Amino acid sequence: MSQIITLTTDFGLQDQYVSAMKAVILGISPNTRLIDISHDIPAQDIMAGAWVTRNAAFLFPANTVHLVVVDPGVGTDRHPIAMKINDQYFVGPDNGIFSLFYSEFEYEAVKLNKEKFWRDTRSRTFHGRDIFAPVAAHLANGVDLKEVGDPIKELVTYHWAVPIGDKDGLQGWVVHIDRFGNLITNISEQLIEDMIGRRKVKIYVGNTMIDHLVNTFGDVEEGDPAAFIGSSGMLEIGINKGNAAKLLSVDKGAQVSLVLQVRP
């Protein structure tokens, strides 16, 4: 194993929760390298947790373990799970947070029901510390996925918005807003190439119209909106040296339309 564990949570850093998980991991696997992907996921925002993890996880070395805890259903009958996708491991709740991954790739998943891999003392409201962290540590130590739980076939699926294309253009939605206020959509660069090609479009979001795609923020004047393909390979709307979400009054879930322009 690579003995790398990443952590993604909605815990923030004000409280002891992240440190408690790290303490448990290091008690089981003291040589593990701990990498924080993010602890600023909006509280209980499963989609945001999935999006952030998805865009970082597959950049890590083979056999990295990704501990993802955005778990509004902690203590209920939702299953704790671990899974392997390609050469990466994921540990967290079966609440749909991994469905952005397994909708794209084949996977092997287990329900975490082998209590010998958990903490002896457990809370009903902190499975991140008491179940997920110790299991992640054991996986990092080389324990086989099949040892930590029994196979599970049916997983909870979060229904992700899918862009729509027709003769008039493309319609998608804002699926994530980063800390800079950039509006990240579910419209991929490949979809734009397939549906739009080199034809001219106007981009509409909220009450704003942008008349063409650019390469980066700096291609427009300071304070102006820009539409571009971001680092995730998706269409983004940003403001040069500004916050698009605030200045354009756009929230997650807002419609974004690319409308083909008819030549006169």
PDB file of C-alpha atoms in Angstrom, residues 7-242:
ATOM      1  CA  LEU A   7      -9.463  13.314   4.414  1.00  0.00           C
ATOM      2  CA  THR A   8     -12.501  15.196   3.143  1.00  0.00           C
ATOM      3  CA  THR A   9     -15.151  16.362   5.603  1.00  0.00           C
ATOM      4  CA  ASP A  10     -17.661  19.076   6.399  1.00  0.00           C
ATOM      5  CA  PHE A  11     -16.231  19.376   9.926  1.00  0.00           C
ATOM      6  CA  GLY A  12     -14.303  22.617   9.490  1.00  0.00           C
ATOM      7  CA  LEU A  13     -11.291  23.248  11.732  1.00  0.00           C
ATOM      8  CA  GLN A  14     -12.922  24.997  14.676  1.00  0.00           C
ATOM      9  CA  ASP A  15     -13.528  21.803  16.639  1.00  0.00           C
ATOM     10  CA  GLN A  16     -11.606  18.649  17.499  1.00  0.00           C
ATOM     11  CA  TYR A  17     -13.284  16.342  14.976  1.00  0.00           C
ATOM     12  CA  VAL A  18     -10.597  16.264  12.275  1.00  0.00           C
ATOM     13  CA  SER A  19      -7.779  15.915  14.805  1.00  0.00           C
ATOM     14  CA  ALA A  20      -9.630  13.084  16.535  1.00  0.00           C
ATOM     15  CA  MET A  21      -9.836  11.113  13.278  1.00  0.00           C
ATOM     16  CA  LYS A  22      -6.169  11.708  12.585  1.00  0.00           C
ATOM     17  CA  ALA A  23      -5.256  10.564  16.091  1.00  0.00           C
ATOM     18  CA  VAL A  24      -7.127   7.286  15.590  1.00  0.00           C
ATOM     19  CA  ILE A  25      -5.490   6.704  12.206  1.00  0.00           C
ATOM     20  CA  LEU A  26      -1.987   7.334  13.522  1.00  0.00           C
ATOM     21  CA  GLY A  27      -2.597   5.059  16.485  1.00  0.00           C
ATOM     22  CA  ILE A  28      -3.205   2.178  14.065  1.00  0.00           C
ATOM     23  CA  SER A  29      -0.940   3.202  11.188  1.00  0.00           C
ATOM     24  CA  PRO A  30       1.763   5.554  12.529  1.00  0.00           C
ATOM     25  CA  ASN A  31       3.683   5.704   9.243  1.00  0.00           C
ATOM     26  CA  THR A  32       0.699   6.849   7.209  1.00  0.00           C
ATOM     27  CA  ARG A  33       0.887  10.217   5.472  1.00  0.00           C
ATOM     28  CA  LEU A  34      -2.285  12.238   6.036  1.00  0.00           C
ATOM     29  CA  ILE A  35      -3.379  14.640   3.300  1.00  0.00           C
ATOM     30  CA  ASP A  36      -6.283  17.040   3.801  1.00  0.00           C
ATOM     31  CA  ILE A  37      -8.314  17.468   0.627  1.00  0.00           C
ATOM     32  CA  SER A  38     -10.859  19.745   2.305  1.00  0.00           C
ATOM     33  CA  HIS A  39     -12.642  20.255   5.607  1.00  0.00           C
ATOM     34  CA  ASP A  40     -14.632  23.234   4.327  1.00  0.00           C
ATOM     35  CA  ILE A  41     -17.354  21.267   2.559  1.00  0.00           C
ATOM     36  CA  PRO A  42     -20.630  23.079   3.351  1.00  0.00           C
ATOM     37  CA  ALA A  43     -22.374  21.325   6.225  1.00  0.00           C
ATOM     38  CA  GLN A  44     -24.234  18.183   5.090  1.00  0.00           C
ATOM     39  CA  ASP A  45     -23.654  19.014   1.398  1.00  0.00           C
ATOM     40  CA  ILE A  46     -23.190  15.547  -0.093  1.00  0.00           C
ATOM     41  CA  MET A  47     -22.891  16.862  -3.655  1.00  0.00           C
ATOM     42  CA  ALA A  48     -20.085  19.260  -2.734  1.00  0.00           C
ATOM     43  CA  GLY A  49     -18.205  16.532  -0.886  1.00  0.00           C
ATOM     44  CA  ALA A  50     -18.498  14.233  -3.865  1.00  0.00           C
ATOM     45  CA  TRP A  51     -17.427  16.905  -6.324  1.00  0.00           C
ATOM     46  CA  VAL A  52     -14.343  17.975  -4.388  1.00  0.00           C
ATOM     47  CA  THR A  53     -13.224  14.401  -3.725  1.00  0.00           C
ATOM     48  CA  ARG A  54     -13.833  13.301  -7.318  1.00  0.00           C
ATOM     49  CA  ASN A  55     -11.620  16.062  -8.702  1.00  0.00           C
ATOM     50  CA  ALA A  56      -8.688  15.242  -6.405  1.00  0.00           C
ATOM     51  CA  ALA A  57      -8.787  11.519  -5.602  1.00  0.00           C
ATOM     52  CA  PHE A  58      -7.620  10.028  -8.871  1.00  0.00           C
ATOM     53  CA  LEU A  59      -4.506  12.202  -8.927  1.00  0.00           C
ATOM     54  CA  PHE A  60      -3.046  10.329  -5.945  1.00  0.00           C
ATOM     55  CA  PRO A  61      -0.653   7.361  -6.113  1.00  0.00           C
ATOM     56  CA  ALA A  62      -2.065   3.852  -6.429  1.00  0.00           C
ATOM     57  CA  ASN A  63      -3.622   2.377  -3.280  1.00  0.00           C
ATOM     58  CA  THR A  64      -4.292   5.719  -1.618  1.00  0.00           C
ATOM     59  CA  VAL A  65      -7.192   5.529   0.847  1.00  0.00           C
ATOM     60  CA  HIS A  66      -9.722   8.372   0.694  1.00  0.00           C
ATOM     61  CA  LEU A  67     -11.663   8.953   3.906  1.00  0.00           C
ATOM     62  CA  VAL A  68     -14.785  10.993   3.091  1.00  0.00           C
ATOM     63  CA  VAL A  69     -17.126  12.011   5.904  1.00  0.00           C
ATOM     64  CA  VAL A  70     -20.094  14.160   4.938  1.00  0.00           C
ATOM     65  CA  ASP A  71     -22.653  12.186   6.850  1.00  0.00           C
ATOM     66  CA  PRO A  72     -25.986  13.812   7.761  1.00  0.00           C
ATOM     67  CA  GLY A  73     -27.432  10.323   8.344  1.00  0.00           C
ATOM     68  CA  VAL A  74     -24.866   9.243  10.940  1.00  0.00           C
ATOM     69  CA  GLY A  75     -26.405   6.898  13.490  1.00  0.00           C
ATOM     70  CA  THR A  76     -29.292   5.884  11.229  1.00  0.00           C
ATOM     71  CA  ASP A  77     -29.639   2.669   9.252  1.00  0.00           C
ATOM     72  CA  ARG A  78     -27.433   3.915   6.399  1.00  0.00           C
ATOM     73  CA  HIS A  79     -24.481   1.564   5.861  1.00  0.00           C
ATOM     74  CA  PRO A  80     -20.829   2.412   6.423  1.00  0.00           C
ATOM     75  CA  ILE A  81     -18.931   1.208   3.351  1.00  0.00           C
ATOM     76  CA  ALA A  82     -15.507   0.890   1.787  1.00  0.00           C
ATOM     77  CA  MET A  83     -14.874   0.492  -1.906  1.00  0.00           C
ATOM     78  CA  LYS A  84     -12.148   0.177  -4.480  1.00  0.00           C
ATOM     79  CA  ILE A  85     -12.343   2.038  -7.782  1.00  0.00           C
ATOM     80  CA  ASN A  86      -9.465   1.552 -10.201  1.00  0.00           C
ATOM     81  CA  ASP A  87      -6.442   1.629  -7.862  1.00  0.00           C
ATOM     82  CA  GLN A  88      -7.977   3.911  -5.217  1.00  0.00           C
ATOM     83  CA  TYR A  89      -9.825   3.055  -1.982  1.00  0.00           C
ATOM     84  CA  PHE A  90     -12.736   5.024  -0.522  1.00  0.00           C
ATOM     85  CA  VAL A  91     -14.219   4.834   2.978  1.00  0.00           C
ATOM     86  CA  GLY A  92     -17.352   6.624   4.151  1.00  0.00           C
ATOM     87  CA  PRO A  93     -21.135   6.491   4.431  1.00  0.00           C
ATOM     88  CA  ASP A  94     -23.401   4.886   1.849  1.00  0.00           C
ATOM     89  CA  ASN A  95     -25.437   8.041   1.314  1.00  0.00           C
ATOM     90  CA  GLY A  96     -24.701   8.705  -2.345  1.00  0.00           C
ATOM     91  CA  ILE A  97     -21.444  10.585  -1.784  1.00  0.00           C
ATOM     92  CA  PHE A  98     -19.552   8.067  -3.908  1.00  0.00           C
ATOM     93  CA  SER A  99     -22.129   7.785  -6.683  1.00  0.00           C
ATOM     94  CA  LEU A 100     -20.340  10.399  -8.790  1.00  0.00           C
ATOM     95  CA  PHE A 101     -17.457   7.908  -8.922  1.00  0.00           C
ATOM     96  CA  TYR A 102     -19.174   4.584  -9.379  1.00  0.00           C
ATOM     97  CA  SER A 103     -21.445   5.925 -12.097  1.00  0.00           C
ATOM     98  CA  GLU A 104     -18.266   6.307 -14.167  1.00  0.00           C
ATOM     99  CA  PHE A 105     -16.159   3.321 -13.133  1.00  0.00           C
ATOM    100  CA  GLU A 106     -16.492  -0.297 -12.127  1.00  0.00           C
ATOM    101  CA  TYR A 107     -16.146  -0.786  -8.394  1.00  0.00           C
ATOM    102  CA  GLU A 108     -15.875  -3.347  -5.616  1.00  0.00           C
ATOM    103  CA  ALA A 109     -17.691  -2.400  -2.395  1.00  0.00           C
ATOM    104  CA  VAL A 110     -18.133  -3.877   1.071  1.00  0.00           C
ATOM    105  CA  LYS A 111     -20.426  -3.058   3.969  1.00  0.00           C
ATOM    106  CA  LEU A 112     -18.315  -2.330   7.041  1.00  0.00           C
ATOM    107  CA  ASN A 113     -19.654  -4.898   9.516  1.00  0.00           C
ATOM    108  CA  LYS A 114     -16.424  -6.383  10.901  1.00  0.00           C
ATOM    109  CA  GLU A 115     -16.281  -4.699  14.289  1.00  0.00           C
ATOM    110  CA  LYS A 116     -12.752  -5.891  15.054  1.00  0.00           C
ATOM    111  CA  PHE A 117     -11.586  -3.165  12.647  1.00  0.00           C
ATOM    112  CA  TRP A 118     -13.519  -0.447  14.525  1.00  0.00           C
ATOM    113  CA  ARG A 119     -12.691   1.382  17.738  1.00  0.00           C
ATOM    114  CA  ASP A 120     -13.691  -0.540  20.844  1.00  0.00           C
ATOM    115  CA  THR A 121     -15.597   2.462  22.204  1.00  0.00           C
ATOM    116  CA  ARG A 122     -18.037   3.911  19.703  1.00  0.00           C
ATOM    117  CA  SER A 123     -20.366   6.880  19.513  1.00  0.00           C
ATOM    118  CA  ARG A 124     -23.606   6.820  17.531  1.00  0.00           C
ATOM    119  CA  THR A 125     -22.832  10.292  16.174  1.00  0.00           C
ATOM    120  CA  PHE A 126     -19.120  10.137  15.257  1.00  0.00           C
ATOM    121  CA  HIS A 127     -18.569   7.238  12.886  1.00  0.00           C
ATOM    122  CA  GLY A 128     -15.798   9.262  11.241  1.00  0.00           C
ATOM    123  CA  ARG A 129     -13.640   8.669  14.310  1.00  0.00           C
ATOM    124  CA  ASP A 130     -14.972   5.306  15.448  1.00  0.00           C
ATOM    125  CA  ILE A 131     -15.580   3.338  12.226  1.00  0.00           C
ATOM    126  CA  PHE A 132     -14.288   5.116   9.114  1.00  0.00           C
ATOM    127  CA  ALA A 133     -10.918   6.305  10.445  1.00  0.00           C
ATOM    128  CA  PRO A 134      -9.833   2.930  11.874  1.00  0.00           C
ATOM    129  CA  VAL A 135     -10.969   1.069   8.767  1.00  0.00           C
ATOM    130  CA  ALA A 136      -9.056   3.532   6.562  1.00  0.00           C
ATOM    131  CA  ALA A 137      -5.960   2.978   8.721  1.00  0.00           C
ATOM    132  CA  HIS A 138      -6.215  -0.801   8.415  1.00  0.00           C
ATOM    133  CA  LEU A 139      -6.581  -0.541   4.638  1.00  0.00           C
ATOM    134  CA  ALA A 140      -3.506   1.698   4.539  1.00  0.00           C
ATOM    135  CA  ASN A 141      -1.669  -1.006   6.496  1.00  0.00           C
ATOM    136  CA  GLY A 142      -2.465  -3.495   3.753  1.00  0.00           C
ATOM    137  CA  VAL A 143      -5.561  -5.256   5.103  1.00  0.00           C
ATOM    138  CA  ASP A 144      -7.580  -6.620   2.175  1.00  0.00           C
ATOM    139  CA  LEU A 145     -10.865  -4.893   1.351  1.00  0.00           C
ATOM    140  CA  LYS A 146     -12.764  -8.174   1.730  1.00  0.00           C
ATOM    141  CA  GLU A 147     -11.534  -8.533   5.302  1.00  0.00           C
ATOM    142  CA  VAL A 148     -13.119  -5.315   6.580  1.00  0.00           C
ATOM    143  CA  GLY A 149     -16.661  -6.104   5.415  1.00  0.00           C
ATOM    144  CA  ASP A 150     -19.017  -8.229   3.380  1.00  0.00           C
ATOM    145  CA  PRO A 151     -19.689  -7.523  -0.309  1.00  0.00           C
ATOM    146  CA  ILE A 152     -22.523  -5.116  -1.073  1.00  0.00           C
ATOM    147  CA  LYS A 153     -24.011  -4.715  -4.532  1.00  0.00           C
ATOM    148  CA  GLU A 154     -26.728  -2.087  -4.205  1.00  0.00           C
ATOM    149  CA  LEU A 155     -25.460   1.340  -3.153  1.00  0.00           C
ATOM    150  CA  VAL A 156     -27.386   4.543  -2.555  1.00  0.00           C
ATOM    151  CA  THR A 157     -27.320   6.680  -5.686  1.00  0.00           C
ATOM    152  CA  TYR A 158     -27.377  10.458  -5.611  1.00  0.00           C
ATOM    153  CA  HIS A 159     -29.151  11.705  -8.715  1.00  0.00           C
ATOM    154  CA  TRP A 160     -26.857  14.130 -10.488  1.00  0.00           C
ATOM    155  CA  ALA A 161     -28.182  16.674 -12.953  1.00  0.00           C
ATOM    156  CA  VAL A 162     -27.442  15.846 -16.586  1.00  0.00           C
ATOM    157  CA  PRO A 163     -27.037  18.593 -19.225  1.00  0.00           C
ATOM    158  CA  ILE A 164     -29.491  18.725 -22.103  1.00  0.00           C
ATOM    159  CA  GLY A 165     -28.538  19.381 -25.713  1.00  0.00           C
ATOM    160  CA  ASP A 166     -30.722  20.145 -28.724  1.00  0.00           C
ATOM    161  CA  LYS A 167     -30.631  22.098 -31.988  1.00  0.00           C
ATOM    162  CA  ASP A 168     -30.591  25.395 -30.095  1.00  0.00           C
ATOM    163  CA  GLY A 169     -27.587  24.639 -27.897  1.00  0.00           C
ATOM    164  CA  LEU A 170     -26.913  23.260 -24.424  1.00  0.00           C
ATOM    165  CA  GLN A 171     -28.544  23.652 -21.048  1.00  0.00           C
ATOM    166  CA  GLY A 172     -26.866  22.700 -17.801  1.00  0.00           C
ATOM    167  CA  TRP A 173     -26.700  23.700 -14.166  1.00  0.00           C
ATOM    168  CA  VAL A 174     -24.281  25.052 -11.588  1.00  0.00           C
ATOM    169  CA  VAL A 175     -23.214  22.004  -9.582  1.00  0.00           C
ATOM    170  CA  HIS A 176     -20.505  23.577  -7.429  1.00  0.00           C
ATOM    171  CA  ILE A 177     -19.323  27.002  -6.284  1.00  0.00           C
ATOM    172  CA  ASP A 178     -15.693  27.191  -5.204  1.00  0.00           C
ATOM    173  CA  ARG A 179     -14.270  29.512  -2.535  1.00  0.00           C
ATOM    174  CA  PHE A 180     -13.511  32.158  -5.183  1.00  0.00           C
ATOM    175  CA  GLY A 181     -17.175  32.257  -6.203  1.00  0.00           C
ATOM    176  CA  ASN A 182     -16.587  30.561  -9.547  1.00  0.00           C
ATOM    177  CA  LEU A 183     -19.721  28.840 -10.853  1.00  0.00           C
ATOM    178  CA  ILE A 184     -18.779  25.325 -11.952  1.00  0.00           C
ATOM    179  CA  THR A 185     -21.319  23.686 -14.235  1.00  0.00           C
ATOM    180  CA  ASN A 186     -22.061  20.127 -15.295  1.00  0.00           C
ATOM    181  CA  ILE A 187     -21.307  20.998 -18.950  1.00  0.00           C
ATOM    182  CA  SER A 188     -18.052  19.354 -19.984  1.00  0.00           C
ATOM    183  CA  GLU A 189     -15.546  20.620 -22.528  1.00  0.00           C
ATOM    184  CA  GLN A 190     -16.079  17.407 -24.510  1.00  0.00           C
ATOM    185  CA  LEU A 191     -19.841  17.970 -24.635  1.00  0.00           C
ATOM    186  CA  ILE A 192     -19.311  21.518 -25.880  1.00  0.00           C
ATOM    187  CA  GLU A 193     -16.974  20.246 -28.576  1.00  0.00           C
ATOM    188  CA  ASP A 194     -19.461  17.542 -29.612  1.00  0.00           C
ATOM    189  CA  MET A 195     -22.614  19.693 -29.567  1.00  0.00           C
ATOM    190  CA  ILE A 196     -21.335  23.200 -30.354  1.00  0.00           C
ATOM    191  CA  GLY A 197     -17.990  22.803 -32.084  1.00  0.00           C
ATOM    192  CA  ARG A 198     -16.721  26.094 -33.488  1.00  0.00           C
ATOM    193  CA  ARG A 199     -20.151  27.703 -33.781  1.00  0.00           C
ATOM    194  CA  LYS A 200     -20.802  30.929 -31.929  1.00  0.00           C
ATOM    195  CA  VAL A 201     -22.806  30.843 -28.717  1.00  0.00           C
ATOM    196  CA  LYS A 202     -24.042  33.203 -26.054  1.00  0.00           C
ATOM    197  CA  ILE A 203     -23.887  32.002 -22.469  1.00  0.00           C
ATOM    198  CA  TYR A 204     -26.729  32.885 -20.104  1.00  0.00           C
ATOM    199  CA  VAL A 205     -26.600  32.521 -16.314  1.00  0.00           C
ATOM    200  CA  GLY A 206     -28.992  34.330 -13.978  1.00  0.00           C
ATOM    201  CA  ASN A 207     -29.576  37.756 -15.504  1.00  0.00           C
ATOM    202  CA  THR A 208     -26.174  37.833 -17.179  1.00  0.00           C
ATOM    203  CA  MET A 209     -25.252  37.179 -20.802  1.00  0.00           C
ATOM    204  CA  ILE A 210     -21.681  36.405 -21.875  1.00  0.00           C
ATOM    205  CA  ASP A 211     -21.087  36.553 -25.617  1.00  0.00           C
ATOM    206  CA  HIS A 212     -18.221  34.074 -25.998  1.00  0.00           C
ATOM    207  CA  LEU A 213     -15.910  31.609 -24.296  1.00  0.00           C
ATOM    208  CA  VAL A 214     -12.423  32.710 -23.255  1.00  0.00           C
ATOM    209  CA  ASN A 215      -9.327  30.877 -22.064  1.00  0.00           C
ATOM    210  CA  THR A 216      -8.983  32.441 -18.621  1.00  0.00           C
ATOM    211  CA  PHE A 217     -10.081  35.296 -16.349  1.00  0.00           C
ATOM    212  CA  GLY A 218      -7.405  37.625 -17.649  1.00  0.00           C
ATOM    213  CA  ASP A 219      -8.973  37.633 -21.114  1.00  0.00           C
ATOM    214  CA  VAL A 220     -11.681  40.019 -19.874  1.00  0.00           C
ATOM    215  CA  GLU A 221     -11.520  43.366 -18.112  1.00  0.00           C
ATOM    216  CA  GLU A 222     -11.281  43.443 -14.316  1.00  0.00           C
ATOM    217  CA  GLY A 223     -14.761  43.058 -12.841  1.00  0.00           C
ATOM    218  CA  ASP A 224     -16.228  41.522 -16.000  1.00  0.00           C
ATOM    219  CA  PRO A 225     -17.706  38.010 -16.182  1.00  0.00           C
ATOM    220  CA  ALA A 226     -15.913  35.285 -18.108  1.00  0.00           C
ATOM    221  CA  ALA A 227     -16.980  31.852 -19.349  1.00  0.00           C
ATOM    222  CA  PHE A 228     -14.163  29.334 -19.668  1.00  0.00           C
ATOM    223  CA  ILE A 229     -13.212  25.671 -19.249  1.00  0.00           C
ATOM    224  CA  GLY A 230     -11.880  25.235 -15.729  1.00  0.00           C
ATOM    225  CA  SER A 231      -9.361  22.811 -14.274  1.00  0.00           C
ATOM    226  CA  SER A 232     -12.039  20.135 -13.797  1.00  0.00           C
ATOM    227  CA  GLY A 233     -12.741  20.104 -17.534  1.00  0.00           C
ATOM    228  CA  MET A 234     -16.130  21.744 -17.011  1.00  0.00           C
ATOM    229  CA  LEU A 235     -17.569  25.064 -18.133  1.00  0.00           C
ATOM    230  CA  GLU A 236     -17.169  27.698 -15.425  1.00  0.00           C
ATOM    231  CA  ILE A 237     -18.404  31.245 -15.002  1.00  0.00           C
ATOM    232  CA  GLY A 238     -16.114  33.588 -13.106  1.00  0.00           C
ATOM    233  CA  ILE A 239     -15.402  37.254 -12.549  1.00  0.00           C
ATOM    234  CA  ASN A 240     -11.948  38.678 -13.196  1.00  0.00           C
ATOM    235  CA  LYS A 241     -10.827  39.569  -9.640  1.00  0.00           C
ATOM    236  CA  GLY A 242     -14.353  39.137  -8.319  1.00  0.00           C
TER     237      GLY A 242
END
